[in-house]
Amino acid sequence: MIITNIPLVPGKKIVEHYGLVSGSTVRAKHIGRDIMASLKNIVGGELKGYTQLLNEARNEAIKRMVLQAEKLGANAVINVRFSTSSITQGAAELYAYGTAVKVE
Amino acid sequence: MDLYILLTLVILGFSSGTIAEKIHYNSIKKRETELINIPAVTSGDFIDEEKEIENVYFLDGACVVALDYFKMFFAEIKKFFGGRIQSYETLLDRGKREAILRLKQKAREKDVDIIVNLRIETSTIGQSAGKKKGFGCVEVFTYATGIKYKK
């Protein structure tokens, strides 16, 4: 599966469009990580636990999007966009969306 | 009692936060010079049409950064007067550069020739979201398309 965030697949011709595909996931971190993060917050800097958590979540969202594209018979997803929104305290929704296409 | 706790946190934040920032900036500068030969553009049409393309990759890089208590304290004071809040500026600068470096690192591993359509997104996460009193924690996420030409 080819994923790009530009409206084409470089070097390949798009033969068919399948429309919008998307994947989303809502994640919360467990309390241990929460406590560690607030401790790390004293000194500042990078919060590795959160970075890891969000990376996992985003990969999950991409995976779901790709799965949806595969079901449609596509072999590439173009123009992929992301959005993150906090819905409640300590939980975030990660959303990935793009256009499923078939390239030759 | 509360004042003592606050003071300790401010001092602790100041000492370790400043050192950590210095170390981080040094590391950022070092890695930036290492990865400077991979061009990254924000436009999507910098692709050399004459060259044959071997592979296209999706690249991303993320970083969650937080303010230390000292900087948060000063930012609160600064908010009273308004104007530039430098502590937030350096925080976001660090986060963004780190995220871009992570993306470039992935590009290096995949032997990418050019990174096109680089996008940077910032979002507030964690406890600060939706609350009035900020926790000072932001996520920087970058994503792009990496192109590898046929040699």
Coordinates of C-alpha atoms in Angstrom, one line a residue:
Chain A
M1 CA 0.0 0.0 0.0
I2 CA 1.4 3.4 -1.1
I3 CA 0.6 6.3 1.1
T4 CA 1.3 9.9 0.1
N5 CA 0.2 13.3 1.3
I6 CA 0.4 14.8 -2.2
P7 CA -2.5 14.6 -4.6
L8 CA -0.7 12.1 -6.8
V9 CA 1.5 9.0 -6.7
P10 CA 4.8 10.2 -8.2
G11 CA 5.9 8.0 -11.2
K12 CA 2.6 6.2 -11.4
K13 CA -0.7 6.9 -13.2
I14 CA -3.9 6.9 -11.2
V15 CA -6.5 4.7 -13.0
E16 CA -9.4 4.7 -10.6
H17 CA -10.7 6.8 -7.7
Y18 CA -12.6 5.2 -4.8
G19 CA -13.3 8.2 -2.7
L20 CA -12.7 9.0 0.9
V21 CA -11.3 6.5 3.4
S22 CA -10.6 7.3 7.0
G23 CA -9.5 5.7 10.2
S24 CA -9.8 7.0 13.7
T25 CA -9.0 6.0 17.2
V26 CA -9.6 7.4 20.7
R27 CA -6.8 6.8 23.2
A28 CA -6.2 7.6 26.8
K29 CA -3.1 6.9 28.7
H30 CA -3.1 4.8 31.8
I31 CA -2.8 6.4 35.2
G32 CA 0.9 5.3 35.6
R33 CA 1.9 7.2 32.6
D34 CA -0.2 10.1 33.7
I35 CA 1.7 10.4 37.0
M36 CA 5.0 10.0 35.3
A37 CA 4.1 12.7 32.8
S38 CA 3.1 15.1 35.5
L39 CA 6.4 14.4 37.3
K40 CA 8.3 15.0 34.1
N41 CA 6.3 18.2 33.8
I42 CA 8.3 19.7 36.7
V43 CA 11.5 19.7 34.7
G44 CA 10.0 20.1 31.3
G45 CA 11.3 18.8 28.1
E46 CA 10.0 15.9 26.1
L47 CA 7.4 13.6 27.5
K48 CA 8.4 10.3 26.0
G49 CA 5.5 8.4 27.3
Y50 CA 3.0 10.6 25.5
T51 CA 5.1 10.7 22.3
Q52 CA 5.0 6.9 22.2
L53 CA 1.3 6.7 23.0
L54 CA 0.4 9.1 20.3
N55 CA 2.6 7.3 17.8
E56 CA 0.9 4.0 18.5
A57 CA -2.5 5.6 18.2
R58 CA -1.6 7.3 15.0
N59 CA -0.3 4.1 13.5
E60 CA -3.6 2.4 14.5
A61 CA -5.6 5.1 12.8
I62 CA -3.5 4.7 9.6
K63 CA -3.9 1.0 9.8
R64 CA -7.7 1.3 9.9
M65 CA -7.6 3.7 7.0
V66 CA -5.5 1.3 4.9
L67 CA -7.8 -1.5 5.8
Q68 CA -10.8 0.4 4.5
A69 CA -8.9 1.2 1.3
E70 CA -8.0 -2.4 0.9
K71 CA -11.6 -3.5 1.2
L72 CA -12.4 -1.1 -1.7
G73 CA -9.8 -2.7 -3.8
A74 CA -7.4 0.3 -3.8
N75 CA -3.6 0.0 -3.8
A76 CA -2.8 3.5 -2.7
V77 CA -4.1 6.3 -0.5
I78 CA -3.3 9.8 -1.6
N79 CA -3.6 13.2 0.0
V80 CA -3.6 11.9 3.5
R81 CA -4.4 14.4 6.3
F82 CA -4.4 14.1 10.0
S83 CA -6.3 15.8 12.8
T84 CA -6.0 15.5 16.5
S85 CA -8.6 16.6 19.0
S86 CA -8.9 16.3 22.7
I87 CA -12.4 15.2 23.6
T88 CA -12.1 14.9 27.3
Q89 CA -9.4 15.3 29.8
G90 CA -6.7 12.8 29.2
A91 CA -8.1 11.4 26.0
A92 CA -7.4 12.3 22.4
E93 CA -8.9 11.3 19.1
L94 CA -6.6 10.8 16.2
Y95 CA -8.1 10.9 12.8
A96 CA -6.5 10.1 9.5
Y97 CA -8.2 10.5 6.2
G98 CA -7.3 10.3 2.5
T99 CA -8.5 9.4 -0.9
A100 CA -8.3 5.7 -2.0
V101 CA -7.1 5.2 -5.6
K102 CA -5.8 2.5 -7.8
V103 CA -2.6 3.0 -9.6
E104 CA -1.2 1.0 -12.5
Chain B
M1 CA 3.3 25.5 53.0
D2 CA 1.9 25.8 49.5
L3 CA 4.4 28.6 48.8
Y4 CA 7.3 26.4 49.8
I5 CA 6.2 23.7 47.4
L6 CA 5.8 26.2 44.6
L7 CA 9.2 27.6 45.3
T8 CA 10.9 24.2 45.3
L9 CA 9.2 23.3 42.1
V10 CA 10.3 26.6 40.5
I11 CA 13.9 26.1 41.6
L12 CA 13.9 22.5 40.5
G13 CA 12.3 23.4 37.2
F14 CA 14.8 26.2 36.7
S15 CA 17.9 24.2 37.3
S16 CA 17.1 21.0 35.5
G17 CA 15.0 22.6 32.9
T18 CA 17.7 25.0 31.8
I19 CA 20.3 22.3 31.6
A20 CA 18.0 19.9 29.7
E21 CA 17.2 22.7 27.2
K22 CA 20.8 23.4 26.6
I23 CA 21.6 19.7 26.0
H24 CA 18.6 19.4 23.8
Y25 CA 19.5 22.4 21.7
N26 CA 23.1 21.1 21.3
S27 CA 21.8 17.7 20.1
I28 CA 19.3 19.4 17.7
K29 CA 22.1 21.5 16.1
K30 CA 24.3 18.5 15.8
R31 CA 21.7 16.3 14.1
E32 CA 20.5 19.2 11.9
T33 CA 24.0 19.5 10.4
E34 CA 24.1 15.7 9.9
L35 CA 20.8 15.6 8.1
I36 CA 21.2 18.8 6.1
N37 CA 21.8 17.0 2.8
I38 CA 18.2 15.7 2.6
P39 CA 16.2 18.5 1.1
A40 CA 12.7 19.0 2.7
V41 CA 10.2 21.2 0.9
T42 CA 6.7 22.2 1.9
S43 CA 5.5 22.3 -1.7
G44 CA 4.3 19.1 -3.4
D45 CA 5.7 19.8 -6.9
F46 CA 9.4 19.7 -6.5
I47 CA 9.6 16.2 -8.0
D48 CA 12.1 15.8 -10.8
E49 CA 10.0 14.5 -13.7
E50 CA 13.0 13.4 -15.7
K51 CA 14.3 10.9 -13.2
E52 CA 12.6 7.6 -12.7
I53 CA 11.0 7.1 -9.3
E54 CA 11.9 3.9 -7.5
N55 CA 9.7 4.2 -4.4
V56 CA 7.4 6.6 -2.5
Y57 CA 7.2 6.6 1.3
F58 CA 5.0 8.1 3.8
L59 CA 7.1 9.7 6.6
D60 CA 6.1 11.1 10.0
G61 CA 7.7 12.4 13.1
A62 CA 6.1 13.4 16.4
C63 CA 7.3 14.9 19.7
V64 CA 5.4 15.9 22.9
V65 CA 7.0 18.7 24.8
A66 CA 6.2 20.3 28.1
L67 CA 7.2 23.5 29.9
D68 CA 9.0 23.3 33.2
Y69 CA 7.6 24.9 36.3
F70 CA 10.0 27.8 36.2
K71 CA 9.1 28.8 32.7
M72 CA 5.4 28.2 33.4
F73 CA 5.7 30.5 36.4
F74 CA 7.3 33.2 34.4
A75 CA 4.9 32.8 31.5
E76 CA 2.1 33.4 33.9
I77 CA 3.7 36.6 35.1
K78 CA 4.5 37.7 31.5
K79 CA 0.8 37.1 30.6
F80 CA -0.1 39.9 33.0
F81 CA 1.9 42.4 30.9
G82 CA 1.4 40.8 27.5
G83 CA 3.8 40.6 24.7
R84 CA 6.3 38.0 23.7
I85 CA 6.5 34.9 25.9
Q86 CA 9.9 33.6 25.1
S87 CA 9.7 30.5 27.1
Y88 CA 6.8 29.2 25.0
E89 CA 8.6 30.2 21.9
T90 CA 11.6 28.1 22.7
L91 CA 9.5 25.2 23.8
L92 CA 7.6 25.1 20.5
D93 CA 10.8 25.7 18.5
R94 CA 12.4 22.7 20.2
G95 CA 9.4 20.5 19.6
K96 CA 9.1 21.4 16.0
R97 CA 12.8 21.0 15.2
E98 CA 12.9 17.7 17.1
A99 CA 9.8 16.4 15.2
I100 CA 11.3 17.4 11.8
L101 CA 14.6 15.7 12.8
R102 CA 12.7 12.5 13.6
L103 CA 11.0 12.6 10.2
K104 CA 14.4 13.2 8.5
Q105 CA 15.9 10.3 10.4
K106 CA 13.2 8.0 9.0
A107 CA 14.0 9.4 5.6
R108 CA 17.7 8.7 6.0
E109 CA 16.9 5.1 7.0
K110 CA 14.9 4.6 3.8
D111 CA 17.5 6.3 1.7
V112 CA 15.0 9.0 0.5
D113 CA 16.3 11.7 -2.0
I114 CA 13.8 14.4 -1.4
I115 CA 11.0 15.1 1.1
V116 CA 8.1 16.9 -0.3
N117 CA 4.9 18.4 1.0
L118 CA 6.1 18.7 4.6
R119 CA 3.3 19.6 7.0
I120 CA 3.5 20.6 10.6
E121 CA 0.7 20.3 13.0
T122 CA 0.5 21.3 16.6
S123 CA -2.1 20.3 19.1
T124 CA -2.7 20.5 22.8
I125 CA -3.0 17.2 24.6
G126 CA -3.2 15.8 28.1
Q127 CA -4.8 17.5 31.0
S128 CA -4.4 21.0 29.7
A129 CA -6.9 20.5 26.9
G130 CA -10.2 22.1 27.8
K131 CA -8.9 23.4 31.0
K132 CA -8.4 27.1 31.7
K133 CA -5.2 26.6 33.6
G134 CA -2.6 25.2 31.2
F135 CA -0.6 22.2 31.8
G136 CA 1.8 23.5 29.1
C137 CA 2.0 20.3 27.1
V138 CA 1.8 20.3 23.3
E139 CA 2.3 17.7 20.6
V140 CA 4.0 18.6 17.4
F141 CA 3.4 16.2 14.5
T142 CA 5.0 16.4 11.1
Y143 CA 4.3 14.4 8.0
A144 CA 5.6 14.3 4.5
T145 CA 6.1 12.2 1.4
G146 CA 9.5 10.9 0.7
I147 CA 10.7 10.2 -2.8
K148 CA 13.5 7.9 -3.8
Y149 CA 14.8 8.1 -7.4
K150 CA 16.3 5.3 -9.4
K151 CA 20.0 5.6 -9.4

